[in-house]
Short mmCIF file of C-alpha atoms and ligand atoms in Angstrom, two decimals:
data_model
loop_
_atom_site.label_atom_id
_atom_site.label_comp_id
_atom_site.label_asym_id
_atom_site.label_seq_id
_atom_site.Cartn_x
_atom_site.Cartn_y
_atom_site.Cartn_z
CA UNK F 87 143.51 -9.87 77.41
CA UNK F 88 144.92 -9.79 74.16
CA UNK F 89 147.96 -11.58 73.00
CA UNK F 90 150.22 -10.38 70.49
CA UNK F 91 153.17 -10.49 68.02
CA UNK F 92 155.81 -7.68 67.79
CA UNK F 93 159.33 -7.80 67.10
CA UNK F 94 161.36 -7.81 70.64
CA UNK F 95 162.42 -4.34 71.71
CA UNK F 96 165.74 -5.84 73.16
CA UNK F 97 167.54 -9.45 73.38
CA UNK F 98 167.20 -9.81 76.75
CA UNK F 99 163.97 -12.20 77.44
CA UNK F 100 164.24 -15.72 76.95
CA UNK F 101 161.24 -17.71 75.62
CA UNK F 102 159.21 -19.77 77.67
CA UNK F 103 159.22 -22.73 75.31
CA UNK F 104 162.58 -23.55 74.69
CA UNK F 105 164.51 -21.10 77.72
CA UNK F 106 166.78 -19.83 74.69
CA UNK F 107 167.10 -16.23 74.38
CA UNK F 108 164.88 -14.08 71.75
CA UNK F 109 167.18 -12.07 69.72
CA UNK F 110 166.51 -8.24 69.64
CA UNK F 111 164.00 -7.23 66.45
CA UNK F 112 162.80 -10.58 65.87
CA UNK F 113 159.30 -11.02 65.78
CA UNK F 114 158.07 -12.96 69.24
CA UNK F 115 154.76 -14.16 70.48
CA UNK F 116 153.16 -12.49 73.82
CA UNK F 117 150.89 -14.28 75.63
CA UNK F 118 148.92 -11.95 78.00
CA UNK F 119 147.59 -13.90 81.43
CA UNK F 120 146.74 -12.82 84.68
CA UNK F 121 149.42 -12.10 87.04
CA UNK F 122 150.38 -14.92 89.54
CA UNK F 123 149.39 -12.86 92.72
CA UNK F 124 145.78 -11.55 90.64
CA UNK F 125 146.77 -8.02 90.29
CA UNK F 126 147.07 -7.27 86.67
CA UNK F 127 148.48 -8.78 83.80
CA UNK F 128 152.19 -9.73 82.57
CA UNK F 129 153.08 -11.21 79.27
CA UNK F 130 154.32 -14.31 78.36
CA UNK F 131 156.97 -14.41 75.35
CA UNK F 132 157.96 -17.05 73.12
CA UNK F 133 159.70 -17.57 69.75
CA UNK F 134 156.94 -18.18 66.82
CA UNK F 135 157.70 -21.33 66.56
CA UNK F 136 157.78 -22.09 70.14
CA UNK F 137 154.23 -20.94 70.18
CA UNK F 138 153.38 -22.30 68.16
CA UNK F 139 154.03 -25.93 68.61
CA UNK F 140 153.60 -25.12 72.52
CA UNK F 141 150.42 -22.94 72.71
CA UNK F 142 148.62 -23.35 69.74
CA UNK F 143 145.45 -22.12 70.88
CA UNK F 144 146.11 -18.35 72.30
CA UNK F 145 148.77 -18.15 69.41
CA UNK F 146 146.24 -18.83 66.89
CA UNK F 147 144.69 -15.98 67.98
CA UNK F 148 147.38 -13.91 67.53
CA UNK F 149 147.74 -15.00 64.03
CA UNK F 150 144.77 -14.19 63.36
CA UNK F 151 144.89 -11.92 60.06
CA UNK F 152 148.37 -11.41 60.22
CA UNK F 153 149.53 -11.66 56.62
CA UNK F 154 152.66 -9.86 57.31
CA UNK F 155 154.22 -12.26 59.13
CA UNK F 156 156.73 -14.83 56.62
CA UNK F 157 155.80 -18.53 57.50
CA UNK F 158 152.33 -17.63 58.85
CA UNK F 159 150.75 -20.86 56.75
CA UNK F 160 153.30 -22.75 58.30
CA UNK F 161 153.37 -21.40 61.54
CA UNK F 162 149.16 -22.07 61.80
CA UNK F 163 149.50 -25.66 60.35
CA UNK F 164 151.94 -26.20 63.00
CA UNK F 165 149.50 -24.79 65.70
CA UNK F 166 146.48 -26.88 64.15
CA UNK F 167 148.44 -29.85 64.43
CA UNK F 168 148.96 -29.31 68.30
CA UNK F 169 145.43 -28.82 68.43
CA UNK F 170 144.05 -31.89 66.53
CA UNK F 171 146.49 -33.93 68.65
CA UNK F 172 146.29 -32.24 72.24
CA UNK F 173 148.95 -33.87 73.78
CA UNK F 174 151.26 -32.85 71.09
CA UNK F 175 152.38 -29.65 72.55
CA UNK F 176 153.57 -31.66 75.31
CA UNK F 177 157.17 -32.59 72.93
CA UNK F 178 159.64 -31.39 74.26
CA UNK F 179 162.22 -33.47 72.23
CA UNK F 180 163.89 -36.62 72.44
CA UNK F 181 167.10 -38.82 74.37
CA UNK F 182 168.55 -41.83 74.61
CA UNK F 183 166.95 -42.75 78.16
CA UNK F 184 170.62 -42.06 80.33
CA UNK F 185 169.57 -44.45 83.08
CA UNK F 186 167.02 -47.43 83.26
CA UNK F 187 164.69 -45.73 85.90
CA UNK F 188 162.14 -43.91 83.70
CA UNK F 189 158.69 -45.35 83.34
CA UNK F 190 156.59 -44.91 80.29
CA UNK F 191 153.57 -42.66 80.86
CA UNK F 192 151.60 -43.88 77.96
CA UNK F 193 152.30 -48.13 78.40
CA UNK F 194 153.56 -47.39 81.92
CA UNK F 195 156.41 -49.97 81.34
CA UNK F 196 160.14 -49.02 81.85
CA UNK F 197 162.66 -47.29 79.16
CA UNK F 198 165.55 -49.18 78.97
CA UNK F 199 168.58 -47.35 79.08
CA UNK F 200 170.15 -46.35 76.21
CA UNK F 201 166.42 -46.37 73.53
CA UNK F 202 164.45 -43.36 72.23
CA UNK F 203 162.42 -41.43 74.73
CA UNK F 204 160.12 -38.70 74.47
CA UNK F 205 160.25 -36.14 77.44
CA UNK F 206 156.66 -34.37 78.45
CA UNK F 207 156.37 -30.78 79.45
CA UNK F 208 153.54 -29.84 81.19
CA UNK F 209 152.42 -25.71 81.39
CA UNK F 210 151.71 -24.92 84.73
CA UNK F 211 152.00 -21.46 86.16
CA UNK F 212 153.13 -20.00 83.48
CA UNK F 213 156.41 -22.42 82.83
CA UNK F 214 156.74 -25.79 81.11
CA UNK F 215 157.78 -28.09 84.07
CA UNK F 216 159.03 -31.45 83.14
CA UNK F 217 156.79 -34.48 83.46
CA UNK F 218 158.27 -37.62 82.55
CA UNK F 219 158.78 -39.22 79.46
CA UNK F 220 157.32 -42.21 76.63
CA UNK F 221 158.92 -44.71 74.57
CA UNK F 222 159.29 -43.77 71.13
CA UNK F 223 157.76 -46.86 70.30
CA UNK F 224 154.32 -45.52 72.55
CA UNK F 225 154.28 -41.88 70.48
CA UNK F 226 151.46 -42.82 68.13
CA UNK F 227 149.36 -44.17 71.31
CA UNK F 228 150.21 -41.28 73.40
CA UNK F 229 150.15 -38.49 70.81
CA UNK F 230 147.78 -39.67 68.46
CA UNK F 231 150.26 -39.55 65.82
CA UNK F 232 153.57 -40.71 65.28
CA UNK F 233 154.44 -37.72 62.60
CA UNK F 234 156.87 -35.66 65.28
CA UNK F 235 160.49 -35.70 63.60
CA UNK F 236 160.62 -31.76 62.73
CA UNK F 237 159.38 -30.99 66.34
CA UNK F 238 162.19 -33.22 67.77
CA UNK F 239 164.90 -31.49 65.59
CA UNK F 240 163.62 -27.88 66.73
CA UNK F 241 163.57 -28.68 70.18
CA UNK F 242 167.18 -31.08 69.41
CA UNK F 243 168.79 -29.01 66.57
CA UNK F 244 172.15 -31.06 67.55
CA UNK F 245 170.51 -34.25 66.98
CA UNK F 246 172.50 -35.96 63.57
CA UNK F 247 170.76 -37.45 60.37
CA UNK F 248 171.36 -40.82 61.52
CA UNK F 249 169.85 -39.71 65.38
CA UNK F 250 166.54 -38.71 63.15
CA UNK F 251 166.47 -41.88 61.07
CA UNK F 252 166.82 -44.48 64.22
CA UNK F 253 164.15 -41.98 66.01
CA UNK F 254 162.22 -41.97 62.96
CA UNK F 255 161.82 -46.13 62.56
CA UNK F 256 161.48 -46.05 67.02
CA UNK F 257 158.62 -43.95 66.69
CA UNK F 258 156.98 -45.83 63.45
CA UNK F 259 157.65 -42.41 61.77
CA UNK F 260 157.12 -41.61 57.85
CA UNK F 261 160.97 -40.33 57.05
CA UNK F 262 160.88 -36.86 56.10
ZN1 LIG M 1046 161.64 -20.64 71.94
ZN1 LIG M 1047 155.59 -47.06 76.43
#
């Protein structure tokens, strides 16, 4: 199986990190895996960035001695970071908790309504399905680190400035 990067030959797919579409010629990652059913192969895709904050490992390999690609350093650091922190790629943004319900899954106490929460994605057969969520305050705990802000704001572009800076102290964050 080998996974690769090519630019997409239409617009059509949407990426398995963040369900937005890919737009047609821009470079995407493919992750090859074994078909569901176990007869053959099907690919995977996902925006760079996607990939590489959500599947740093087989993306990494893709990178691999790709100095064509703009952002590669970048791109890896990103991936390395996901893999020095393993639950990292498990971001998937943040929220003001809607409701009061939510437990934390790092402190296992509730997230009162209306603070910073962290939602979990876990990969499972091929798709990120949600999996519950942490206080901001528990990110360093559950993470390992607490340095997440630019992941937030890819997964949340329409979070504001001031969203980031409250997120930022929640979390214990260094302010970017
Ligand atoms: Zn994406
Ligand atoms: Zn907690």
């Amino acid at each position: 199986m080998t996974h690769s990067i090519e630019p997409a030959k239409t617009g059509r797919a949407k990426c398995r990190g963040c369900n937005r579409p890919i737009a047609k010629d821009e470079l995407r990652f493919g992750e090859r895996v074994t078909n569901v059913f176990g007869d053959g192969e099907t690919t995977l895709w996902f925006h760079l960035r996607c990939a590489a904050f959500k599947r740093p490992e087989t993306f990494l390999e893709a990178l691999a001695g790709r100095n064509d690609i703009r952002d590669a350093p970048e791109l890896a650091a990103a991936a390395d970071e996901g893999i020095r922190h393993r639950r990292l790629p498990r971001l998937h943004g943040a929220e003001r908790a809607p409701t009061g319900r939510a437990r934390c899954r790092a402190c296992r106490q509730p997230i009162a309504r209306g603070t910073w929460r962290l939602p979990l994605v876990y990969f499972e057969e091929y798709r990120f399905e949600p999996s519950g969520f942490v206080h901001a305050g528990c990110a360093r705990d559950y993470f390992g680190t607490a340095d997440l802000i630019e992941r937030v704001h890819y997964f949340n572009p329409e979070l504001t400035e001031q969203d980031l800076r409250e997120l930022a102290e929640a979390c214990g964050s260094r302010v970017a």
